PDB file of N, CA and C in Angstrom:
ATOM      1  N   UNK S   1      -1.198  15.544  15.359  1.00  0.00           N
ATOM      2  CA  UNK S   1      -0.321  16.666  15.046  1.00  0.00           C
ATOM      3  C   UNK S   1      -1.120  17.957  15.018  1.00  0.00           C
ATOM      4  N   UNK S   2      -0.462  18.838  15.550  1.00  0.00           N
ATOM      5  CA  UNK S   2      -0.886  20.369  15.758  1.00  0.00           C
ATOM      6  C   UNK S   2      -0.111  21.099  15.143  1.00  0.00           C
ATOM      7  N   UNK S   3       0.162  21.496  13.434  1.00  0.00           N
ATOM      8  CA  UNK S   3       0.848  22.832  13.323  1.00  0.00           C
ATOM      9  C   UNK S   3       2.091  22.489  13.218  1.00  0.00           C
ATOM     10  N   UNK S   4       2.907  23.173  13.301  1.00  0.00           N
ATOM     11  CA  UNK S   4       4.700  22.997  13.218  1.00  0.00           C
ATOM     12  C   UNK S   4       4.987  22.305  14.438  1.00  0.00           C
ATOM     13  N   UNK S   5       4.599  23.186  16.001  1.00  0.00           N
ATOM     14  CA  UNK S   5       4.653  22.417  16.979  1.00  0.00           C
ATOM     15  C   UNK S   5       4.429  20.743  17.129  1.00  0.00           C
ATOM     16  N   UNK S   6       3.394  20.656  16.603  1.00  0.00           N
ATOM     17  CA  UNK S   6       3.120  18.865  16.862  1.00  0.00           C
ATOM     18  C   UNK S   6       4.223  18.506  16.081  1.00  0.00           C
ATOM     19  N   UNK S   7       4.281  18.934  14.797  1.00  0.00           N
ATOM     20  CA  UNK S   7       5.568  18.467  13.887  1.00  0.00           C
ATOM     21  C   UNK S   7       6.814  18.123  15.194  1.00  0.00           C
ATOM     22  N   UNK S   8       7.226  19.288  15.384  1.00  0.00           N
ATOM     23  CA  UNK S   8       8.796  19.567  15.893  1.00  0.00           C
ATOM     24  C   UNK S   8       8.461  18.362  17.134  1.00  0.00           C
ATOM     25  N   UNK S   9       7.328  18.040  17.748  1.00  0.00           N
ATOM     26  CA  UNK S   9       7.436  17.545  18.849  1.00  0.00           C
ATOM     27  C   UNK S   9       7.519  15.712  18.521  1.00  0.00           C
ATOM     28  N   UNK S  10       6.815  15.987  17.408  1.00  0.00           N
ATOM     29  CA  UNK S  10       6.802  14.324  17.240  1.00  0.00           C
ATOM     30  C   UNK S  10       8.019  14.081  16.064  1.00  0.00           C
ATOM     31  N   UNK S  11       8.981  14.928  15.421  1.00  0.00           N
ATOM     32  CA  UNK S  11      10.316  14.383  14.715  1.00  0.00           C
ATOM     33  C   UNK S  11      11.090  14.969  15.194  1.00  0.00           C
ATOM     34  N   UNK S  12      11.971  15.234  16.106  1.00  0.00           N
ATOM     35  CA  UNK S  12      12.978  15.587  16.504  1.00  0.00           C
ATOM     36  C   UNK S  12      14.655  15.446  15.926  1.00  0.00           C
ATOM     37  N   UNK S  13      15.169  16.038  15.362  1.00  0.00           N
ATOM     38  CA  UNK S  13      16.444  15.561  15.334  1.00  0.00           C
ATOM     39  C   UNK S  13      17.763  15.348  16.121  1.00  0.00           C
ATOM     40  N   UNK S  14      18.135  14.244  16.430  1.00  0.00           N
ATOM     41  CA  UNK S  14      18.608  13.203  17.236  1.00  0.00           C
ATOM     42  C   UNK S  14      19.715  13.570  17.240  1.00  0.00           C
ATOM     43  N   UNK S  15      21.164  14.067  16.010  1.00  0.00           N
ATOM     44  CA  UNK S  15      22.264  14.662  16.165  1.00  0.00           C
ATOM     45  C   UNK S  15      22.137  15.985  15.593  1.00  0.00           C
ATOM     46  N   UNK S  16      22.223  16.821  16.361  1.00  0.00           N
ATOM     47  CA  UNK S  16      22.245  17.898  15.604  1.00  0.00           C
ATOM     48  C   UNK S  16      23.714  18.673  14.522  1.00  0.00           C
ATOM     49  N   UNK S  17      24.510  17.913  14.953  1.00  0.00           N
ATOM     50  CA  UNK S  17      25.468  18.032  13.911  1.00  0.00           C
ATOM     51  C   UNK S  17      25.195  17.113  12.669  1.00  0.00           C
ATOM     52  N   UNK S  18      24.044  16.998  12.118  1.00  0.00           N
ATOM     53  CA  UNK S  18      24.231  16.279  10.721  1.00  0.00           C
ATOM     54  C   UNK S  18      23.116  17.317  10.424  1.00  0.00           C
ATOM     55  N   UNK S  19      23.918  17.288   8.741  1.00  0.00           N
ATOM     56  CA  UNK S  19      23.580  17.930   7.950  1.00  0.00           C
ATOM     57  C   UNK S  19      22.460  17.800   7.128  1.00  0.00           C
ATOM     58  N   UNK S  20      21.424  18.662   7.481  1.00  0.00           N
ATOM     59  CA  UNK S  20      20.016  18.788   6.759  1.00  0.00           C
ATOM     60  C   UNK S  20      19.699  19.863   5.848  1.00  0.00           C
ATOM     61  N   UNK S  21      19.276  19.821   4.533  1.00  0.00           N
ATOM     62  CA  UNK S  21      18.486  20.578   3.541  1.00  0.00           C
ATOM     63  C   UNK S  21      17.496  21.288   4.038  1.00  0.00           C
ATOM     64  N   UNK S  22      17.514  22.467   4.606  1.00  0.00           N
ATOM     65  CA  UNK S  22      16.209  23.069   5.203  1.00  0.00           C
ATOM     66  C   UNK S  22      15.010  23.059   4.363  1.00  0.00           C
ATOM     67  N   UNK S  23      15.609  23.136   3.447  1.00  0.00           N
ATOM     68  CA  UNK S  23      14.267  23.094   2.288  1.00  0.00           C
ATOM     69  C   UNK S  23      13.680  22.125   2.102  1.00  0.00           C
ATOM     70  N   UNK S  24      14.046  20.442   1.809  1.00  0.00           N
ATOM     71  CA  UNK S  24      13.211  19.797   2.257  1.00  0.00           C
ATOM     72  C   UNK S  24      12.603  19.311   3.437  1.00  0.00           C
ATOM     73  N   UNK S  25      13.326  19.542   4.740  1.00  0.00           N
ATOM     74  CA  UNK S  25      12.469  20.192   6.113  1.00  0.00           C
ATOM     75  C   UNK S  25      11.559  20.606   5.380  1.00  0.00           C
ATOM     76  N   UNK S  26      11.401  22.286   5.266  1.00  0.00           N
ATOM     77  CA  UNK S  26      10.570  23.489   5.124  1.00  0.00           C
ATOM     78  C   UNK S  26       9.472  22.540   4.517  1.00  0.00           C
ATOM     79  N   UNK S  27       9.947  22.371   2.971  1.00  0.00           N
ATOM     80  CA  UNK S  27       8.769  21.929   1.807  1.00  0.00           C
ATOM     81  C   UNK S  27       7.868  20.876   2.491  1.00  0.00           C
ATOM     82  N   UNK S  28       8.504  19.843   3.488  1.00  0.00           N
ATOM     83  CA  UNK S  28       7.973  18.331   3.909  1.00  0.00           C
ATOM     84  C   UNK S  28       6.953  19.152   5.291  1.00  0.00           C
ATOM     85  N   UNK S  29       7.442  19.649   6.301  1.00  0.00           N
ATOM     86  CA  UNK S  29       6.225  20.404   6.875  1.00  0.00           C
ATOM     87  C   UNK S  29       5.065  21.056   6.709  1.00  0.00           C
ATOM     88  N   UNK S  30       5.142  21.950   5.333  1.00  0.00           N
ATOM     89  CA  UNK S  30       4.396  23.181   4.877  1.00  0.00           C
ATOM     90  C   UNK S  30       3.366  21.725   3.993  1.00  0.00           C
ATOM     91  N   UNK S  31       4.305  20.438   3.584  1.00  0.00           N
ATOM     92  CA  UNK S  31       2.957  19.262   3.238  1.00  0.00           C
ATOM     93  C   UNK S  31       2.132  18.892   4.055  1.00  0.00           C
ATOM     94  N   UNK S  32       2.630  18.761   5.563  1.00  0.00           N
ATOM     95  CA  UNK S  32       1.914  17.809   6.690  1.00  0.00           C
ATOM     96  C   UNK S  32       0.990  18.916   6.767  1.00  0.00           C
ATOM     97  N   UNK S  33       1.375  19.969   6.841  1.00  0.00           N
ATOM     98  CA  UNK S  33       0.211  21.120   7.396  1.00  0.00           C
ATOM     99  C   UNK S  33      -0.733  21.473   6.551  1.00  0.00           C
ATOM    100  N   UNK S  34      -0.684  21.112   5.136  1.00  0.00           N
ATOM    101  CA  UNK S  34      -1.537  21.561   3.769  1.00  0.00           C
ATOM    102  C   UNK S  34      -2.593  20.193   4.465  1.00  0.00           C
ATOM    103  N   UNK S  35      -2.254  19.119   4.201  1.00  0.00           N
ATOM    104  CA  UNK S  35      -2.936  17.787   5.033  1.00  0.00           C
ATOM    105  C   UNK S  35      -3.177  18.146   6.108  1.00  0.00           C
ATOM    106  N   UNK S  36      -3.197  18.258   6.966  1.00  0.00           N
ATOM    107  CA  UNK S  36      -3.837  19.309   8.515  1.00  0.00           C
ATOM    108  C   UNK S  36      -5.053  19.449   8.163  1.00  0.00           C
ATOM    109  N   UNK S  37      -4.920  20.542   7.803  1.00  0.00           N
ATOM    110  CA  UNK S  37      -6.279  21.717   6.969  1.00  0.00           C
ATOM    111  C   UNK S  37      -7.109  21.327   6.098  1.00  0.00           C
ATOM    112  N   UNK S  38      -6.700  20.159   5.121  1.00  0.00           N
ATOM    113  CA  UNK S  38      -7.495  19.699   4.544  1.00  0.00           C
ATOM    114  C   UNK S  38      -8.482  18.327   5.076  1.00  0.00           C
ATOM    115  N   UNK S  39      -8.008  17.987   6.258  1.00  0.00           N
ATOM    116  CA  UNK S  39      -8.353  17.299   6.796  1.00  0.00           C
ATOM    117  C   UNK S  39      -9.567  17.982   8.097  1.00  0.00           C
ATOM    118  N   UNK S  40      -8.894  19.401   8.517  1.00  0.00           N
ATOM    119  CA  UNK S  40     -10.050  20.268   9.456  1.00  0.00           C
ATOM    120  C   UNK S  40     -11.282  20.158   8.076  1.00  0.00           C
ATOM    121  N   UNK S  41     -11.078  21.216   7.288  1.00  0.00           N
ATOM    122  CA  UNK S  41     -12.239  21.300   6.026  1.00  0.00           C
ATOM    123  C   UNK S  41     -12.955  19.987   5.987  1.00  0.00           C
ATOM    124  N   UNK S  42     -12.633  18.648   5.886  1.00  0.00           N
ATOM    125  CA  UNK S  42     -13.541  17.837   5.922  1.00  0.00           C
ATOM    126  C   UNK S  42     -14.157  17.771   7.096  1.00  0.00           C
ATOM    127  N   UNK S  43     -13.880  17.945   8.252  1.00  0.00           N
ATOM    128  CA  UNK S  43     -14.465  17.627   9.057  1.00  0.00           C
ATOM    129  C   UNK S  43     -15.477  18.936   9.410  1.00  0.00           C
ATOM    130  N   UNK S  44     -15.221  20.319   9.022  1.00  0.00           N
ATOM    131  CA  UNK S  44     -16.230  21.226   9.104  1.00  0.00           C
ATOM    132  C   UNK S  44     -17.367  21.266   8.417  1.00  0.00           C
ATOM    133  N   UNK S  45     -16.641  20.330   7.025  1.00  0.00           N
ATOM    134  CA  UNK S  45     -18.002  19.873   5.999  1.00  0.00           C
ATOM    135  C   UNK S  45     -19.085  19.264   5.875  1.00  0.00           C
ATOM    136  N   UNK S  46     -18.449  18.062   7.029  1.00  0.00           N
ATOM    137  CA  UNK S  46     -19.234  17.032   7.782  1.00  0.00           C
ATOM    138  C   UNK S  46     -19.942  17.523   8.607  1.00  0.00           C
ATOM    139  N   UNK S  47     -19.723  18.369   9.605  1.00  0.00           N
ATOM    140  CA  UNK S  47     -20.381  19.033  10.543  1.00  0.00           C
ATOM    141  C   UNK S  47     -21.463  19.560   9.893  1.00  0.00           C
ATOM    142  N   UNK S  48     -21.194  20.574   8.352  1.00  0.00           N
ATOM    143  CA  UNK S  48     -22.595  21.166   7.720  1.00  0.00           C
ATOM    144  C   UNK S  48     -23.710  20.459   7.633  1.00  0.00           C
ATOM    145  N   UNK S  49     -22.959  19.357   7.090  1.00  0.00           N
ATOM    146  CA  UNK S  49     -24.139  17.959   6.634  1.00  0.00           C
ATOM    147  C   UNK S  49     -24.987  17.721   7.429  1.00  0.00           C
ATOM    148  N   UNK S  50     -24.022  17.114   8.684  1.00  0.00           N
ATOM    149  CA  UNK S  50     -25.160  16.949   9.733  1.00  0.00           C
ATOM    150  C   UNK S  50     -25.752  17.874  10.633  1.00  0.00           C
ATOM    151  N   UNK S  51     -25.374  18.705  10.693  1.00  0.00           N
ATOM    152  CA  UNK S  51     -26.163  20.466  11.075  1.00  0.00           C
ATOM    153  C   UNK S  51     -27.480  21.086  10.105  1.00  0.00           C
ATOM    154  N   UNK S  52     -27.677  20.539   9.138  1.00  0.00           N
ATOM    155  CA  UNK S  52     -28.289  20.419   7.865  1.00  0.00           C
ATOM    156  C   UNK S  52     -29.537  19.299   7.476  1.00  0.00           C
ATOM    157  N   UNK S  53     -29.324  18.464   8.652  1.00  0.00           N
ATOM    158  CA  UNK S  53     -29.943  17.284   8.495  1.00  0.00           C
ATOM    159  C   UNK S  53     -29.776  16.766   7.352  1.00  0.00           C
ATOM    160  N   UNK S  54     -29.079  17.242   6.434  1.00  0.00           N
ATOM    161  CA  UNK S  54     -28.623  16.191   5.195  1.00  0.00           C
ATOM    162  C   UNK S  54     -27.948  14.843   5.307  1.00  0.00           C
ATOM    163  N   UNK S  55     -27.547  14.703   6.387  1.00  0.00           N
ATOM    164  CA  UNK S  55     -26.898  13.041   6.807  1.00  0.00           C
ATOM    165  C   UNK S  55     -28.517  12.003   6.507  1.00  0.00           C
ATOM    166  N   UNK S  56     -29.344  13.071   6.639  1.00  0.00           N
ATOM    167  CA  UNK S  56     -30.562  11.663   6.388  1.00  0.00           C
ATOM    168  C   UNK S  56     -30.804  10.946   5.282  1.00  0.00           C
ATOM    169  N   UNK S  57     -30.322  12.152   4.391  1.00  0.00           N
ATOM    170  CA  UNK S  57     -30.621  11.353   2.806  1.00  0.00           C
ATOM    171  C   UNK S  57     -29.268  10.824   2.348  1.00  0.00           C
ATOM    172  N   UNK S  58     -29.501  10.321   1.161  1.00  0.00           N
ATOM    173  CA  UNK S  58     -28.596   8.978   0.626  1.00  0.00           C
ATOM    174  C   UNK S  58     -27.483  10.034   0.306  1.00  0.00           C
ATOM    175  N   UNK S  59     -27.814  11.194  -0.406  1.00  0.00           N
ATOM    176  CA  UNK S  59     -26.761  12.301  -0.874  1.00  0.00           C
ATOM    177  C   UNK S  59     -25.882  12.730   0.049  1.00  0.00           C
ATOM    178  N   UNK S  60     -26.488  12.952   1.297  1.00  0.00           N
ATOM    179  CA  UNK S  60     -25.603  13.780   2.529  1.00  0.00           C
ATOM    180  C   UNK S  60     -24.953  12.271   2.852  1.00  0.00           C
ATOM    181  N   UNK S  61     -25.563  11.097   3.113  1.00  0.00           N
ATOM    182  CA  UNK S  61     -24.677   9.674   3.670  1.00  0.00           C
ATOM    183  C   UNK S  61     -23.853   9.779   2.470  1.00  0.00           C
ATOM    184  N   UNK S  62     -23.361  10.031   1.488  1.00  0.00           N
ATOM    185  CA  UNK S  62     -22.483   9.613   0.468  1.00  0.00           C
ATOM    186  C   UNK S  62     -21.419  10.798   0.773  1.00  0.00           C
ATOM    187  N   UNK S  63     -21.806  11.667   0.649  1.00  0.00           N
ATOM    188  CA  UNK S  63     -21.006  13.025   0.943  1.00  0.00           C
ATOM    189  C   UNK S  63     -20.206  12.864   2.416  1.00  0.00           C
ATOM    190  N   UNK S  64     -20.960  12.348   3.116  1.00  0.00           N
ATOM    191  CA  UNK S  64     -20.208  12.345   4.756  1.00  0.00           C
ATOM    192  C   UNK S  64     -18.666  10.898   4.753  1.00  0.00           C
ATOM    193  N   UNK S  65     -19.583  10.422   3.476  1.00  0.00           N
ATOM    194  CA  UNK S  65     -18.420   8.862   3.294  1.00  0.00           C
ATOM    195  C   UNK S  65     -16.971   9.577   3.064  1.00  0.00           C
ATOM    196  N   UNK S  66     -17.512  10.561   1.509  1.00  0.00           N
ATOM    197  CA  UNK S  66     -16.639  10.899   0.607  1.00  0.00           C
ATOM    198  C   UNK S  66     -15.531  11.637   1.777  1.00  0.00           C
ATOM    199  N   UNK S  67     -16.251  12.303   2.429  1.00  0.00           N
ATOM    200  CA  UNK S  67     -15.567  13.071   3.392  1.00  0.00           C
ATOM    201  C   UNK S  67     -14.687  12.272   4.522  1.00  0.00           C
ATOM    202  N   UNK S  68     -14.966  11.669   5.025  1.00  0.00           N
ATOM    203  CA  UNK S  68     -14.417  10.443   5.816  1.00  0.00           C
ATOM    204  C   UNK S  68     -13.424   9.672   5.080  1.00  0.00           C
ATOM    205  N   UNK S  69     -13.610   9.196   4.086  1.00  0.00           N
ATOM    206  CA  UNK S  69     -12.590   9.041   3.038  1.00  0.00           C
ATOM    207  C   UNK S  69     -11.003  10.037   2.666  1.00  0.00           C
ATOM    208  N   UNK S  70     -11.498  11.234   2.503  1.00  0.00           N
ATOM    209  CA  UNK S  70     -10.448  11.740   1.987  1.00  0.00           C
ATOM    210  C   UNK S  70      -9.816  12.262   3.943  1.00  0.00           C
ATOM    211  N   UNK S  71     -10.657  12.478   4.666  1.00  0.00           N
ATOM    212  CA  UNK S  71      -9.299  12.442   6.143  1.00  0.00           C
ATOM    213  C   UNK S  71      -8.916  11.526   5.905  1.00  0.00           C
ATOM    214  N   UNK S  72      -9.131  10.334   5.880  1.00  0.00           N
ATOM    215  CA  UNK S  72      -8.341   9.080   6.078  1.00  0.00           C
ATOM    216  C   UNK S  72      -7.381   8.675   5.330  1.00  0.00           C
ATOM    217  N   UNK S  73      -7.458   9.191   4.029  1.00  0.00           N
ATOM    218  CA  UNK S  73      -6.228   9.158   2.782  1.00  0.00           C
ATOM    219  C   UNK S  73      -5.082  10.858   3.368  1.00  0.00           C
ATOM    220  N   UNK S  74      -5.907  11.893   3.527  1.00  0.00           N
ATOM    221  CA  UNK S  74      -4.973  12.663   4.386  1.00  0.00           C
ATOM    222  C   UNK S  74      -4.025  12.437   5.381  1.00  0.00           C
ATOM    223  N   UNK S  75      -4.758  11.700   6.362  1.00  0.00           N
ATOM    224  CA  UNK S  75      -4.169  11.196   7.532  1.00  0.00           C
ATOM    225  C   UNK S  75      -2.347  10.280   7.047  1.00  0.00           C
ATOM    226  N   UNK S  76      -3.201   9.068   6.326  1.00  0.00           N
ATOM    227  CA  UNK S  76      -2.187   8.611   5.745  1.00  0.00           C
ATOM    228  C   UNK S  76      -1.111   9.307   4.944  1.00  0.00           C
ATOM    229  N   UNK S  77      -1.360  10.080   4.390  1.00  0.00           N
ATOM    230  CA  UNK S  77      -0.058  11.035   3.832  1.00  0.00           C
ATOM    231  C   UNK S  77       0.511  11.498   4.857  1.00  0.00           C
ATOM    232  N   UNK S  78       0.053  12.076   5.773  1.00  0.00           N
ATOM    233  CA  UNK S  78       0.890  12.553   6.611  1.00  0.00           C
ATOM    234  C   UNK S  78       1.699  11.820   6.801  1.00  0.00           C
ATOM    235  N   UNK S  79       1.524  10.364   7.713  1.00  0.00           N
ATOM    236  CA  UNK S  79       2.087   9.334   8.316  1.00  0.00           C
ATOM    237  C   UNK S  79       3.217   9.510   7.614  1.00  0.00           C
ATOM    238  N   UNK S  80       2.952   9.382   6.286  1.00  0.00           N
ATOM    239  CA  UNK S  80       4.669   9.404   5.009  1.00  0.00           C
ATOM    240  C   UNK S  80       5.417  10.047   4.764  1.00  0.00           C
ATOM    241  N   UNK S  81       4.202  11.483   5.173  1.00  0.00           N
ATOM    242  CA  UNK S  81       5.423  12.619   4.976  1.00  0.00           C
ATOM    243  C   UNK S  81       6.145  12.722   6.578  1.00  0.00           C
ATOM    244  N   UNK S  82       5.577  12.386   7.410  1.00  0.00           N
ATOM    245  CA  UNK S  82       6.478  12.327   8.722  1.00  0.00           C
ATOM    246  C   UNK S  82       7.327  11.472   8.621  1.00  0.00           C
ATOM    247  N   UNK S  83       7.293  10.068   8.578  1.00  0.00           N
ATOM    248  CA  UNK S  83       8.326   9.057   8.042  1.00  0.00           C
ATOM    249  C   UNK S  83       9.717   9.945   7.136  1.00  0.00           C
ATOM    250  N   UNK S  84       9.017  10.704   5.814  1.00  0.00           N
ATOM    251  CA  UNK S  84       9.858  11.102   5.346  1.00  0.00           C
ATOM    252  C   UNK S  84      10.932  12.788   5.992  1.00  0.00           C
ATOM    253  N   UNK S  85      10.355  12.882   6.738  1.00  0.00           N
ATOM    254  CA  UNK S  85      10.960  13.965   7.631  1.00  0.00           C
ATOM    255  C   UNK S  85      11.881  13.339   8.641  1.00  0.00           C
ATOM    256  N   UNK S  86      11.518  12.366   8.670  1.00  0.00           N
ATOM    257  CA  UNK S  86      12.285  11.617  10.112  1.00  0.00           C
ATOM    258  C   UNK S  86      13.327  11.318   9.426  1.00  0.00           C
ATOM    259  N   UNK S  87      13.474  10.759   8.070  1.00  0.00           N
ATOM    260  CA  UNK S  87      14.371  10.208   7.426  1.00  0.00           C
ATOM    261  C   UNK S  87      15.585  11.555   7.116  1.00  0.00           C
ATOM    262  N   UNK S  88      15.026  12.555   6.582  1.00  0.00           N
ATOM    263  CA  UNK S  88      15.995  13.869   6.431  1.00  0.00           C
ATOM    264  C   UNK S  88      16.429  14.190   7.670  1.00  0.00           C
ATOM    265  N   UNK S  89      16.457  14.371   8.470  1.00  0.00           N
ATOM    266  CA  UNK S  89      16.387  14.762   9.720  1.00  0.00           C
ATOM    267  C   UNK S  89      17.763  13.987  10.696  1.00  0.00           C
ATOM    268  N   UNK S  90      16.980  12.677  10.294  1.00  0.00           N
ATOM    269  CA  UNK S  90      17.727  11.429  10.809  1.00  0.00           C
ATOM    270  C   UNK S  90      18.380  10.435  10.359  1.00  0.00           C
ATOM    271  N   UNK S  91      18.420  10.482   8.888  1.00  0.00           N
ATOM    272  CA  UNK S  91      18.614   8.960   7.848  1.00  0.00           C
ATOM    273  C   UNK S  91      17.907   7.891   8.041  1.00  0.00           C
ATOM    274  N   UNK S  92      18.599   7.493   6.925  1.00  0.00           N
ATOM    275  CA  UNK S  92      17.672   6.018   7.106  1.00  0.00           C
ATOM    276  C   UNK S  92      17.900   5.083   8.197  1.00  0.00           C
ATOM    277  N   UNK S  93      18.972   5.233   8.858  1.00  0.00           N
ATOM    278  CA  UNK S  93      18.911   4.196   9.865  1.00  0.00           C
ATOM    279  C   UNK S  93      17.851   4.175  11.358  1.00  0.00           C
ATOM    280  N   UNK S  94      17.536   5.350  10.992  1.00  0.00           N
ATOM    281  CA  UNK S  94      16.495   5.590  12.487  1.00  0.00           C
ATOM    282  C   UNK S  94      14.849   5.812  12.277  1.00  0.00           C
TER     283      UNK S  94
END
């Protein structure tokens, strides 16, 4: 996902005559994208580390984990909050 675009491209809504809460739209995007960014930041962080040669010591390998860790718990939120966009969007049946 890229931004609103990747959003809009990967949940689409399927009838557009049903009725959606823009606001939880709005609120459920403005989440995927807070997760976005927090997910770039780790990975620019990571980049310091090892730009730093700190990946050599045990501190920078723990830090690069920690970091790898929290994209991957990011990542996964997303997944849910897209699920849960698909669901407003679309109901539960789709």
């Amino acid at each position: 996902l890229e931004g609103v675009e990747g959003i809009n491209a990967l949940v689409v809504q399927k009838d557009p005559t049903r009725t959606v809460n823009p606001i939880v739209v709005h609120n459920l995007k403005t989440r995927i994208q807070t997760r976005q960014k927090e997910i770039e930041k780790a990975k620019a962080e990571a980049a310091r580390v090892r730009a730093n040669g700190d990946d050599r010591m045990n501190l920078g390998k723990y830090r690069l984990q920690v970091l790898s860790q929290r994209a991957d718990r990011m990542r996964e939120e997303i997944k849910g909050l897209v699920q849960m966009l698909d669901k407003e969007l679309n109901g539960s049946g789709n």
